[in-house]
Coordinates of C-alpha atoms in Angstrom, one line a residue:
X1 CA 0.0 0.0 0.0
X2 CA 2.7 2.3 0.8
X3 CA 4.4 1.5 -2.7
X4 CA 1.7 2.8 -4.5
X5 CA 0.8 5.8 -2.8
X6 CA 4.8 6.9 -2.4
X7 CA 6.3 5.2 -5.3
X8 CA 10.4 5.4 -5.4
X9 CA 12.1 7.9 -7.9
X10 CA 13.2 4.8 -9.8
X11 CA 9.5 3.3 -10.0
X12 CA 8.4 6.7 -10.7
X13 CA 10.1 7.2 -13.5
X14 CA 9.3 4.3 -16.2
X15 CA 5.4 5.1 -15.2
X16 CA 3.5 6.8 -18.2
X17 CA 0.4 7.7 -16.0
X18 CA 2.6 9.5 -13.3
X19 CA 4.7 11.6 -15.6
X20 CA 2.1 14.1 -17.0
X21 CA 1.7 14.8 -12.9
X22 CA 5.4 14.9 -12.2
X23 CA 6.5 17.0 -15.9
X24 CA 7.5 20.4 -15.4
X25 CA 9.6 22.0 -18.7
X26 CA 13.0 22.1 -18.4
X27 CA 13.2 25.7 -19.3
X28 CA 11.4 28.8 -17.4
X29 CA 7.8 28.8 -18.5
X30 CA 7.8 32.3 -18.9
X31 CA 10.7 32.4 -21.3
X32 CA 8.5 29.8 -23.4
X33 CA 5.0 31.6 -22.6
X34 CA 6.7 34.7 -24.6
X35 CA 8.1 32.6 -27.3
X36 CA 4.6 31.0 -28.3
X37 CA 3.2 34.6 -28.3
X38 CA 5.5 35.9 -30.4
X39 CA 4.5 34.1 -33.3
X40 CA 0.8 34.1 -32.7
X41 CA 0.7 37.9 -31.7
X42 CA 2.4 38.0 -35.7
X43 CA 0.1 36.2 -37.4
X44 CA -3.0 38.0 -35.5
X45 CA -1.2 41.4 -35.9
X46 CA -1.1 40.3 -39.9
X47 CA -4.8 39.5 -40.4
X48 CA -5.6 43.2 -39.3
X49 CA -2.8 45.1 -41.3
X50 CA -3.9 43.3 -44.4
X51 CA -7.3 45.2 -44.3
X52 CA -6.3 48.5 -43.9
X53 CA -3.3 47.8 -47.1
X54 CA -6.6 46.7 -49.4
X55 CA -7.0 49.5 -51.3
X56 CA -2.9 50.0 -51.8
X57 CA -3.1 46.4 -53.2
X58 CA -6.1 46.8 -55.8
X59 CA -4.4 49.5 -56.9
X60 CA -0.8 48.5 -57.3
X61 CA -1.6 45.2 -59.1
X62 CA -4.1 46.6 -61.4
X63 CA -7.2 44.8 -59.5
X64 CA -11.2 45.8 -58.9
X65 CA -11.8 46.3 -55.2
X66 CA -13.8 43.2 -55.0
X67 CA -11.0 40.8 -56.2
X68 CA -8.6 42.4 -54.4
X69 CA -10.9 41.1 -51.0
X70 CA -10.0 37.7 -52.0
X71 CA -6.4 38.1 -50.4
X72 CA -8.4 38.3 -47.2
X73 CA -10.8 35.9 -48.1
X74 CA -8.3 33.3 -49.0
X75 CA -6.4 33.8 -46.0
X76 CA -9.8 33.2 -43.5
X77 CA -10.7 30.2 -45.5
X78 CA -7.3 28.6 -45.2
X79 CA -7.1 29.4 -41.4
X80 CA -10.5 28.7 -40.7
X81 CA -9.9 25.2 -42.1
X82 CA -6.6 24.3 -39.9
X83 CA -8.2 25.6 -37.0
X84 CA -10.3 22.9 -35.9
X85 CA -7.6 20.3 -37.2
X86 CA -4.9 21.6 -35.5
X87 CA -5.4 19.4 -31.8
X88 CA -5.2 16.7 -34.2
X89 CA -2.3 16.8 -36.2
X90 CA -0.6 17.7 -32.9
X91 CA -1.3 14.5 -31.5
X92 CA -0.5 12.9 -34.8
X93 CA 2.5 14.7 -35.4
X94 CA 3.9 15.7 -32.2
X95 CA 3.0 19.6 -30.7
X96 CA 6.3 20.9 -31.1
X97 CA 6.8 20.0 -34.8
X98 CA 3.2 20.8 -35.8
X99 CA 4.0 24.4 -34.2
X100 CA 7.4 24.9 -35.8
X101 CA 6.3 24.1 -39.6
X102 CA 3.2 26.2 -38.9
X103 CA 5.8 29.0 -37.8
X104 CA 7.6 28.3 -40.5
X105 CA 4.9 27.7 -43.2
X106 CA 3.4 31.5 -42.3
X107 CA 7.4 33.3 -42.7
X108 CA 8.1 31.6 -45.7
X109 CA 4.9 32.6 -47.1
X110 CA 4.7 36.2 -45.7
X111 CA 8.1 36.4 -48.0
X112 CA 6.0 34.9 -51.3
X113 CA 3.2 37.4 -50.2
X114 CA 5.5 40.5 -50.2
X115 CA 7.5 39.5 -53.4
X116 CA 4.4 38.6 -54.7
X117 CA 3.8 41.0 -58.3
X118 CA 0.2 39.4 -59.8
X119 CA -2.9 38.8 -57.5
X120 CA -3.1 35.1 -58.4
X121 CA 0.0 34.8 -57.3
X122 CA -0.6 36.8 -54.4
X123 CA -3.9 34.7 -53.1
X124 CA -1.8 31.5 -53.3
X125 CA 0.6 32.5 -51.0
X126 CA -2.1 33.9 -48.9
X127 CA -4.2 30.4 -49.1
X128 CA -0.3 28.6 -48.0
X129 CA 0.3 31.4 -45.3
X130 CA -3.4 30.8 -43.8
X131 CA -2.8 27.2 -43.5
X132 CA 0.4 27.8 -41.1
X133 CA -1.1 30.7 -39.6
X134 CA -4.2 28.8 -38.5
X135 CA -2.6 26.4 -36.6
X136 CA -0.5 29.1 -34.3
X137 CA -3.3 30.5 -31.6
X138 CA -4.9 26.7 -30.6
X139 CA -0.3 25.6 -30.2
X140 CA 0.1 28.5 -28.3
X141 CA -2.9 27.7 -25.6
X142 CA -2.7 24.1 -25.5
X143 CA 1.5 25.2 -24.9
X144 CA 0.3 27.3 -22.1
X145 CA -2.1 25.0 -20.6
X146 CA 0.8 21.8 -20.3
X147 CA 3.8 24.8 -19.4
X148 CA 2.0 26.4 -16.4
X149 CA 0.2 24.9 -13.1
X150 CA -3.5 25.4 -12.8
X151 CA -3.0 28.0 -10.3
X152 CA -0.8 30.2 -12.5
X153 CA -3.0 29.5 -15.7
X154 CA -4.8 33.0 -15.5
X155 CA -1.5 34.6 -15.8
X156 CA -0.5 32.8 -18.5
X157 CA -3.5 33.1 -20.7
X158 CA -3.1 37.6 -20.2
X159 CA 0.6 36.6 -22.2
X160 CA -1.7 34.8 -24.9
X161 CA -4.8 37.2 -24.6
X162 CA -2.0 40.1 -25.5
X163 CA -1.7 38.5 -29.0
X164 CA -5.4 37.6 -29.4
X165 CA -7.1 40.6 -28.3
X166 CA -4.6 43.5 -28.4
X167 CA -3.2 42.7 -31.7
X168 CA -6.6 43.4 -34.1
X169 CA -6.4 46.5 -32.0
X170 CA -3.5 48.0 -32.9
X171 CA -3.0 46.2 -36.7
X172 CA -5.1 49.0 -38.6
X173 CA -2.8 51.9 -37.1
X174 CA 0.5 50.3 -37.9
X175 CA -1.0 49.0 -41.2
X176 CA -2.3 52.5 -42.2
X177 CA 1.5 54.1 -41.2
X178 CA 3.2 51.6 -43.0
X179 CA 1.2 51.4 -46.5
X180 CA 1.4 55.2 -46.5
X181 CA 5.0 55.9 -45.6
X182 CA 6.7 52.6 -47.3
X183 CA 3.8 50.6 -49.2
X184 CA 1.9 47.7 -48.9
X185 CA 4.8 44.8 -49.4
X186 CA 6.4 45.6 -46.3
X187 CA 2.8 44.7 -44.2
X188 CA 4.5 41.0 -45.0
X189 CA 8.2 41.7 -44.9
X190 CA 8.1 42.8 -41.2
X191 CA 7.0 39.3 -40.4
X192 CA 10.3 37.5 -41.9
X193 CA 12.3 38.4 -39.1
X194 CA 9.8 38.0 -36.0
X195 CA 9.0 34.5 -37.6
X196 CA 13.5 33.6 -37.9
X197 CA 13.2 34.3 -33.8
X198 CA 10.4 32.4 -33.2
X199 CA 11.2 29.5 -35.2
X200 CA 14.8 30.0 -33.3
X201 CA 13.4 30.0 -29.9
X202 CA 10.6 27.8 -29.9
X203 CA 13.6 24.9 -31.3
X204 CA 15.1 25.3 -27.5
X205 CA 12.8 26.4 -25.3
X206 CA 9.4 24.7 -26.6
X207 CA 8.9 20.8 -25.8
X208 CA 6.2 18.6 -25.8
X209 CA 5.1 16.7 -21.8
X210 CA 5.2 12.8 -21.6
X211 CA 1.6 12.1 -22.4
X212 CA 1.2 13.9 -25.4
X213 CA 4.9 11.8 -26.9
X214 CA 3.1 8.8 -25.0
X215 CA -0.5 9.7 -27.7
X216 CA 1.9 10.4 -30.3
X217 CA 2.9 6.7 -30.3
X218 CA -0.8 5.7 -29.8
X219 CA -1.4 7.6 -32.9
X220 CA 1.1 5.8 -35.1
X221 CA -0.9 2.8 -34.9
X222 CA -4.4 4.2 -35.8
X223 CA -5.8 5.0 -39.1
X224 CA -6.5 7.9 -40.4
X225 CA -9.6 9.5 -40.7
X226 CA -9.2 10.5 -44.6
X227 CA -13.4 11.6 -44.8
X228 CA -13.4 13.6 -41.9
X229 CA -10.5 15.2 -43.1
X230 CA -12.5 15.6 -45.9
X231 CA -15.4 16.8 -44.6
X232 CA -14.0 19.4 -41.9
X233 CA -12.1 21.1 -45.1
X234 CA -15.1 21.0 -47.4
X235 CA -17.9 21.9 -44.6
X236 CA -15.7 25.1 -42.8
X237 CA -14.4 26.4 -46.2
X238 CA -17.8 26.8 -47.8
X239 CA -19.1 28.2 -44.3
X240 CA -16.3 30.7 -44.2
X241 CA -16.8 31.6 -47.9
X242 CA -20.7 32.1 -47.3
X243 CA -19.9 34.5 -44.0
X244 CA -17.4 36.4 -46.2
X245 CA -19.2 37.0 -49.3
X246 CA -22.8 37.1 -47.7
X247 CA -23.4 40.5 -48.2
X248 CA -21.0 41.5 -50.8
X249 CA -22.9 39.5 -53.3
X250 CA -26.6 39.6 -51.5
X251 CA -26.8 36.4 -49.5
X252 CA -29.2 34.0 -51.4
X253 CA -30.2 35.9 -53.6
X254 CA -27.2 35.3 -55.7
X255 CA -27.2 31.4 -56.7
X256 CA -23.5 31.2 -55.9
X257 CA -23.7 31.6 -52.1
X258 CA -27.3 29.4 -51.8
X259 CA -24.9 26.5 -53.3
X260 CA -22.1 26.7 -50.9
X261 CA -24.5 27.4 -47.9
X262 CA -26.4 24.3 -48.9
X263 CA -22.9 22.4 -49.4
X264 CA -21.6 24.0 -46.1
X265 CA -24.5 22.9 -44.2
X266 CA -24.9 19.5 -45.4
X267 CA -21.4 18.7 -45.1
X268 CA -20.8 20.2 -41.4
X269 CA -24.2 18.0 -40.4
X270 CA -22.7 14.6 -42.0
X271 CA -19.5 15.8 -40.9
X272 CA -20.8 15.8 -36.8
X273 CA -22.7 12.5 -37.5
X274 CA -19.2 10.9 -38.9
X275 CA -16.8 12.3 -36.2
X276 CA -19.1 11.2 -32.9
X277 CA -19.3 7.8 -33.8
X278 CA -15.6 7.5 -35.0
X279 CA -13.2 5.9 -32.7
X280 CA -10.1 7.9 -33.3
X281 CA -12.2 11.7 -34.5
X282 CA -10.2 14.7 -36.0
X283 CA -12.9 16.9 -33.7
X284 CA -13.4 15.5 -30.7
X285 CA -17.4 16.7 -30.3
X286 CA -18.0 14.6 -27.2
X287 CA -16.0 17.3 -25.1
X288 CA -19.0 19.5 -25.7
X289 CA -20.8 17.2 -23.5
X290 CA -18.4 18.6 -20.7
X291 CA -20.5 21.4 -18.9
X292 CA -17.9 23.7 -19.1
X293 CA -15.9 23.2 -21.9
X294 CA -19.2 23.5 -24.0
X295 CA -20.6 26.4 -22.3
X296 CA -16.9 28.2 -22.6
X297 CA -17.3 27.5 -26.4
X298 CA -20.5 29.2 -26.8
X299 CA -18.9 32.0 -24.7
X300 CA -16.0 32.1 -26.6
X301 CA -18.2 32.5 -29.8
X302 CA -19.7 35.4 -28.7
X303 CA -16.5 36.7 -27.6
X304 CA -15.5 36.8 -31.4
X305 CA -18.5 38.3 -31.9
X306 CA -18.1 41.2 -29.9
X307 CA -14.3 41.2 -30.3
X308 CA -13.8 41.4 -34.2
X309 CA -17.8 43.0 -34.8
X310 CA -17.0 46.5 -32.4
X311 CA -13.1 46.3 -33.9
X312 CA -15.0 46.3 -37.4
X313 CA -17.8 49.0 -36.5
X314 CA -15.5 51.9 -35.1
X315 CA -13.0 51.8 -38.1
X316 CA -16.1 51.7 -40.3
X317 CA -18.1 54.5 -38.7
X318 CA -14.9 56.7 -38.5
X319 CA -14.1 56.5 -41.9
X320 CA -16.9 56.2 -43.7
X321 CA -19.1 58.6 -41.6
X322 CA -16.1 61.1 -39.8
X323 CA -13.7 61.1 -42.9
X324 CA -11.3 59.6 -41.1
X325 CA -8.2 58.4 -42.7
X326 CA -7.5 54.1 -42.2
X327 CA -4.3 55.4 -40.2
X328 CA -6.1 58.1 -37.8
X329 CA -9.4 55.5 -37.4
X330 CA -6.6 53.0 -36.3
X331 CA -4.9 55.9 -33.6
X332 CA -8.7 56.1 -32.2
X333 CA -8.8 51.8 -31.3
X334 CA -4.6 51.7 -30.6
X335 CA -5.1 53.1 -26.9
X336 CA -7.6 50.8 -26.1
X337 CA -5.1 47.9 -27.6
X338 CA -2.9 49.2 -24.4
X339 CA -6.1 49.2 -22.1
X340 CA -6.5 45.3 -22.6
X341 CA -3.0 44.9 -22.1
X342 CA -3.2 46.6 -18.5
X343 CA -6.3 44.6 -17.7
X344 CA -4.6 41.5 -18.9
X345 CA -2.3 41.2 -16.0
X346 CA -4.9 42.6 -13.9
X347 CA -7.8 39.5 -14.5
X348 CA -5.0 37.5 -14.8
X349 CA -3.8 38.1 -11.4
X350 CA -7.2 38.7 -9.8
X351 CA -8.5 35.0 -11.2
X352 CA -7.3 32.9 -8.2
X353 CA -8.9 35.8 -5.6
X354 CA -12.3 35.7 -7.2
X355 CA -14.5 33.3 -8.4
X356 CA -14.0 32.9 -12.4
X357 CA -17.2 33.0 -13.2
X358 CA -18.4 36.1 -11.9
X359 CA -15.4 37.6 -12.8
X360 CA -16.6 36.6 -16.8
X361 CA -20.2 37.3 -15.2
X362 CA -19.4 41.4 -14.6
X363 CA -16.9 41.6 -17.6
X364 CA -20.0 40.6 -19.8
X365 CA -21.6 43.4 -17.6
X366 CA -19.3 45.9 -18.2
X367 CA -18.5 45.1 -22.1
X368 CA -22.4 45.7 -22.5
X369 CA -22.5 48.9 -20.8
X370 CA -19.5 50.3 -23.0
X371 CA -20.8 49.1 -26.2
X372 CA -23.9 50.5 -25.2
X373 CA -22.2 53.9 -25.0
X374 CA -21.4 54.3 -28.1
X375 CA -25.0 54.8 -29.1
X376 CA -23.9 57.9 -28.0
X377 CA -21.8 58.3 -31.3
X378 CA -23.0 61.1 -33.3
X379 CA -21.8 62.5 -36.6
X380 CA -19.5 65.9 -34.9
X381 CA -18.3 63.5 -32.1
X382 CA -14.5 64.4 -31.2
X383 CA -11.6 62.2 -31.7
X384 CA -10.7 62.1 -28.0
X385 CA -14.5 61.2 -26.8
X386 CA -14.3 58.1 -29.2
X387 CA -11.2 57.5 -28.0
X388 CA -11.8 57.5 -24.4
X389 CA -15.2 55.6 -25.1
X390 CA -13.6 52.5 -26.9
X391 CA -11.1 52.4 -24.0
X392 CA -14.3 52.1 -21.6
X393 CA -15.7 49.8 -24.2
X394 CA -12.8 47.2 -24.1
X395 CA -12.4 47.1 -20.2
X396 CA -14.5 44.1 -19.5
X397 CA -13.2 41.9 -22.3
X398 CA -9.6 40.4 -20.4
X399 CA -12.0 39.7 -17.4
X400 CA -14.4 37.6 -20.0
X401 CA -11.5 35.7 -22.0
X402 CA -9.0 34.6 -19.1
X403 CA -11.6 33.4 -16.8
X404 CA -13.3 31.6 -19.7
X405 CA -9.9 30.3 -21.3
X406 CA -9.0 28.8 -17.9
X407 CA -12.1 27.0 -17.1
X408 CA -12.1 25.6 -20.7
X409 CA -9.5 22.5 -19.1
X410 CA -11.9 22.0 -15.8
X411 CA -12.7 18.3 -16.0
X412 CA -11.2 17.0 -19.0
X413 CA -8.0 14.8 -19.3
X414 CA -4.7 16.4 -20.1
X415 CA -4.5 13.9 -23.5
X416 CA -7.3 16.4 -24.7
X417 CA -5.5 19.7 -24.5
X418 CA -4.9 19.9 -27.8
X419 CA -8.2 19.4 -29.2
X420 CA -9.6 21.8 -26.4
X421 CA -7.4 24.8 -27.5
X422 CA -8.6 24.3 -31.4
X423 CA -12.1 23.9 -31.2
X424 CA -11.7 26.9 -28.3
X425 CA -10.2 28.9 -30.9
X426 CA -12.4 28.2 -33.7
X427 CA -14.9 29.0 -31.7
X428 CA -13.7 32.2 -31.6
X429 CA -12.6 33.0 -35.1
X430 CA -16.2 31.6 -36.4
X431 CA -17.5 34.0 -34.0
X432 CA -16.0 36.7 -35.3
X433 CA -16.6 36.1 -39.0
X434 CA -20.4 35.6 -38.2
X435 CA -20.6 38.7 -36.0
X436 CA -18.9 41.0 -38.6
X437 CA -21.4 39.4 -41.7
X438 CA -25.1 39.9 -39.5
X439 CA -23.3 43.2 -38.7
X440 CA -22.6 44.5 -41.9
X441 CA -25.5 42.8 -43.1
X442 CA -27.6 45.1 -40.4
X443 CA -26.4 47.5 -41.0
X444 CA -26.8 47.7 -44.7
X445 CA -30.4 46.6 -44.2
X446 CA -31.1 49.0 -41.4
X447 CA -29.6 52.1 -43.3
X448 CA -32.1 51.9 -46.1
X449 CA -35.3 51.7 -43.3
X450 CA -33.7 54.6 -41.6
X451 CA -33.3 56.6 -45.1
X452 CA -37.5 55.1 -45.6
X453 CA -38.0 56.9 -42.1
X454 CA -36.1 59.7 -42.8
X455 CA -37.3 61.1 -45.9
X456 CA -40.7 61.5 -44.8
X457 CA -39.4 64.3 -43.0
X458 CA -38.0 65.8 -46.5
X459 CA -41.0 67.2 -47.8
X460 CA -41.4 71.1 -48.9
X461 CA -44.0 72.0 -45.8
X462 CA -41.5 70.9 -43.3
X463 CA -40.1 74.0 -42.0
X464 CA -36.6 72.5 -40.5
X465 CA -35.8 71.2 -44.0
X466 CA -37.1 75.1 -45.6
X467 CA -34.5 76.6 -43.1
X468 CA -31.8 73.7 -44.2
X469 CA -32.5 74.3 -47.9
X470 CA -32.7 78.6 -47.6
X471 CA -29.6 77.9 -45.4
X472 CA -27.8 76.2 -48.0
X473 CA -28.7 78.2 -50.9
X474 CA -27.8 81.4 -49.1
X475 CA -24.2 80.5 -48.8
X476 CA -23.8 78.9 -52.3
X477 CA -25.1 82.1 -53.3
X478 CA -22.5 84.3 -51.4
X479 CA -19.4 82.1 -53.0
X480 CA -20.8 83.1 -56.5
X481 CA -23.5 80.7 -57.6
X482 CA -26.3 81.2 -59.5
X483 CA -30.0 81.4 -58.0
X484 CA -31.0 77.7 -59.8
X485 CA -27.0 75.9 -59.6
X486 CA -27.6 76.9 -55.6
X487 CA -30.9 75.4 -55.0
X488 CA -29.9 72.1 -56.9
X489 CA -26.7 71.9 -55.0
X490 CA -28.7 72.6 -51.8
X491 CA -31.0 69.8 -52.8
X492 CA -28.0 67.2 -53.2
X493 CA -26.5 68.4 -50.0
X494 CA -29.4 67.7 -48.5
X495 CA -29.8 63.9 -49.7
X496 CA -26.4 63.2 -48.9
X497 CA -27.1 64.6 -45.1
X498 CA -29.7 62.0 -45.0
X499 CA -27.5 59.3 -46.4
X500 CA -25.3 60.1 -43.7
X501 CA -27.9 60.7 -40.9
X502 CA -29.8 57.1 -41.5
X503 CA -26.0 55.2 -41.5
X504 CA -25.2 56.8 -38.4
X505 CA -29.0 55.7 -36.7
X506 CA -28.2 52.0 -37.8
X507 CA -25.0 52.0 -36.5
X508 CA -26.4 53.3 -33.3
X509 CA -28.9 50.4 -33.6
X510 CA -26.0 48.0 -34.4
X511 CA -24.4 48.9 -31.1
X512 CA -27.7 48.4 -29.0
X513 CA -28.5 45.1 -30.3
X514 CA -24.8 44.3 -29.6
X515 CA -25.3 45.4 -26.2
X516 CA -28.7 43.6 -25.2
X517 CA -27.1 40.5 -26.8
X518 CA -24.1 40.6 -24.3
X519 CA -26.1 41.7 -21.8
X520 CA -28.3 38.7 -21.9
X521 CA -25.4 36.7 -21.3
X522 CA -24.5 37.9 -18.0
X523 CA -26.2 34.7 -16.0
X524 CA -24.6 32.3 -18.0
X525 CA -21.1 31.8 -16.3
X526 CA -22.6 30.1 -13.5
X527 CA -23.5 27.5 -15.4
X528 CA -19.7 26.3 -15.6
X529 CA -18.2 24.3 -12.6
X530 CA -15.5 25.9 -10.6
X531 CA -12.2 23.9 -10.5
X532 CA -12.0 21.8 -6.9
X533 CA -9.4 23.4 -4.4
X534 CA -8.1 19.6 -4.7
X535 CA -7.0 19.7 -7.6
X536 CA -3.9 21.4 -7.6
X537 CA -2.0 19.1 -10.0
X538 CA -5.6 18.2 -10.8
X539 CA -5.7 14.3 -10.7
X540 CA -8.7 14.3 -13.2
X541 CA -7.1 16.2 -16.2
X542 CA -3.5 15.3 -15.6
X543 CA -4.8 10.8 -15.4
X544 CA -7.9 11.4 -17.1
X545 CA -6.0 9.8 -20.2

């Protein structure tokens, strides 16, 4: 009896189900917690450059604005696909290799994207650099998750939410500075050298714990799932497609996007039928039956939602509505980039003080209340008040994302890390697209009810819109127009008021529904289960295998 509950060193050490307990990296986590983020804060920061350098990219390779979204189209495909995968072909290739060649697979490519001189050529290397960049975010977590104890998770994840969260924030600035004072190949180049580090560091410091070597082997001798492969690739790069395009090309009313929603949804269904039945899946779905990992997915969903849909709205608003420039709409969200890293550090010290889930509980709280603010947004609102108000706006988020991040691996075997941290992730990233389609959809929609609602108003016996028009045509007048030039000018000045009046009501509306949604989700939290005091080394997720 006293063998087995203090086995020797000697015993100890040829025991499989006692070394995920006893590992501890041979190098300081922190050192290797900064060399996963490295990478992934790069390929995050690259996504959001890439939109502001659009326009710089039609323009230099003699493309229409709508082919030239196909370099970010390409890319969110391509990720979108790996994502999901990526616990997989860690456990079938080994973590640490899996992460490397996705490190490397993204540099190499950011090279072919910046040398890149037709757009063909150009989406290729974007499809290629997707593919390694998708598989960086769900390494870095499940990295994270086996590197640090349970008790110093919370920490941890603020390293990882800092490349997650803060780099969309401050990607449009640095993209607008750097396509206007160099141009648009060097949004790539800059990632050549961050990616020769990473790849550099993550070769000493990054190694992968007993059990997952120990599932490696298992691995080896199982077959491989070619159809769900399949499926997964078919099912999530139609779905992506359909979010992307939605709206560009009028959702299903255009035959093209009925036929891969169709396709996506039949696929994904057939695909969730396959992979729950299958003895060895490339998406685990039964660990949504775990109470808290699948309520933390649903959360981390809406996260995306809120996340990448606000990041979207501001730029949009500012530019189209303010005539802001992409570089001075990306100064207005770069302060708040440095807002979510303070409160990083801050929920990620506070999470072993408090209980987790009303910590996500009043971040929801507080997220709604900010968003709701900026119904306040009007069309002469000053740079600093949107500043400061999308620094009150992203105060909440690290208390939703660490808390939520941590109680993902409550309960479930350490063997599973890897398959938590990708569906976790794509989660997210599916969140995000979805969000930033109904949004743009909305708000497209809603813009022509308001200009409906609007123009009623415009008639000749309304005697605001006399005093506009007289108004108008007085000052036309006194720079030298005619009587009859002036009062047609007046009357185009007025339309294109309205334009501008009924955008800026739906984005108003855009921001409320955003906020009620979140709002609603405030009890929801408390559904998750609370890891046991216990379970410091946590005997159910480090043996569960």
């Amino acid at each position: 009896m006293a063998t087995m509950t203090a086995p020797s060193p000697s015993l100890a050490r040829p025991m499989p189900i006692a070394a995920p307990a006893a590992w501890k990296p041979h190098h300081n986590p922190w050192a290797i917690a900064l060399t996963v983020t490295l990478a992934t804060f790069m390929e995050v920061l690259d996504t959001s450059i890439a939109n502001v350098a659009l326009p710089h990219i039609a323009g230099t390779l003699g493309a229409s604005s709508e082919e030239a979204t196909w370099v970010l189209t390409s890319y969110l495909v391509s990720s979108a696909i790996v994502l999901p995968i990526s616990g997989w072909l860690s456990n079938r290739f080994g973590r640490k290799r899996f992460y490397m060649v996705c490190v490397a697979l993204f540099t190499i490519c950011s090279f072919l994207c910046g040398i890149a001189n037709t757009l063909p050529l150009l989406i290729v290397a974007r499809i290629l650099q997707g593919a390694g960049g998708g598989g960086l975010a769900p390494s870095e977590q499940a990295i994270l998750a086996d590197t640090f104890p349970i008790e110093k998770r919370g920490q941890a994840f603020a390293v990882y939410g800092m490349a997650v969260v803060v780099a969309p924030a401050i990607g449009p600035t640095l993209g607008g500075w750097i396509t206007d004072n160099f141009n648009w190949h060097w949004i790539f180049f800059i990632n050549i050298p961050i990616g020769l580090i990473s790849l550099y560091l993550s070769n000493r410091m990054v190694e992968d714990p007993p059990h997952l070597k120990e599932r490696m082997e298992q691995a080896k001798h199982l077959k491989i799932d070619f159809l769900g492969l399949g499926l997964v690739a078919v099912g999530v790069g139609c779905l992506e497609f359909t979010l992307d395009k939605g709206q560009e090309k009028d959702w299903f009313g255009d035959p093209m996007i009925r036929t891969f929603a169709i396709l996506a949804a039949a696929t994904l269904i057939f695909f969730t039928w396959w992979e729950w039945h299958h003895p060895d899946p490339i998406v685990d779905l039964k660990l949504l039956k775990n109470r808290n990992f699948g309520t933390a997915v649903f959360l981390q969903l809406i996260l995306g939602m809120v996340l990448f849909g606000s990041t979207v709205l501001i730029p949009q608003y500012l530019q189209g509505l303010l005539g802001y420039t992409a570089e001075r709409a990306g100064m207005v969200l770069s302060p708040a980039g440095f807002v979510m890293m303070i409160m990083m550090f801050v929920a990620g010290r506070s999470l072993g003080k408090f209980d987790p889930r009303l910590m996500v509980c009043l971040g929801y709280l507080v997220t709604a209340i900010g968003i709701y603010n900026l119904t306040r947004l009007d069309l002469n609102t000053a740079f600093g008040t949107v500043t400061l108000w999308r620094m009150l706006q992203v105060i909440g988020l690290a208390f939703i994302f660490i808390p939520i991040s941590t109680l993902n691996y409550v309960g479930v075997p350490a063997s599973k890390t890897n398959q938590i941290s990708s569906l976790s992730n794509f989660a997210r990233n599916l969140g995000g697209s979805a969000g930033t389609a109904l949004l743009t959809t909305y708000l497209a929609r809603n813009s022509q009810v308001q200009q409906v609602a609007l123009s009623a108003n415009v008639v000749r016996g309304s005697v605001p819109y006399n005093l506009y028009m007289d108004r108008m045509k007085e000052m036309l007048m006194s720079q030298g127009m005619s009587a009859a030039s002036a009062s047609q000018m007046a009357l185009g000045q007025a339309y294109q008021e309205m334009l501008r009046q009924a955008s800026m009501l739906s984005y108003k509306n855009a921001f409320a529904i955003l906020a009620c949604t979140i709002f609603l989700l405030t009890p929801l939290p408390f559904i998750m289960r609370l890891p046991t005091k216990a379970a410091k080394p946590d005997p159910e997720a480090m043996g569960g295998h």
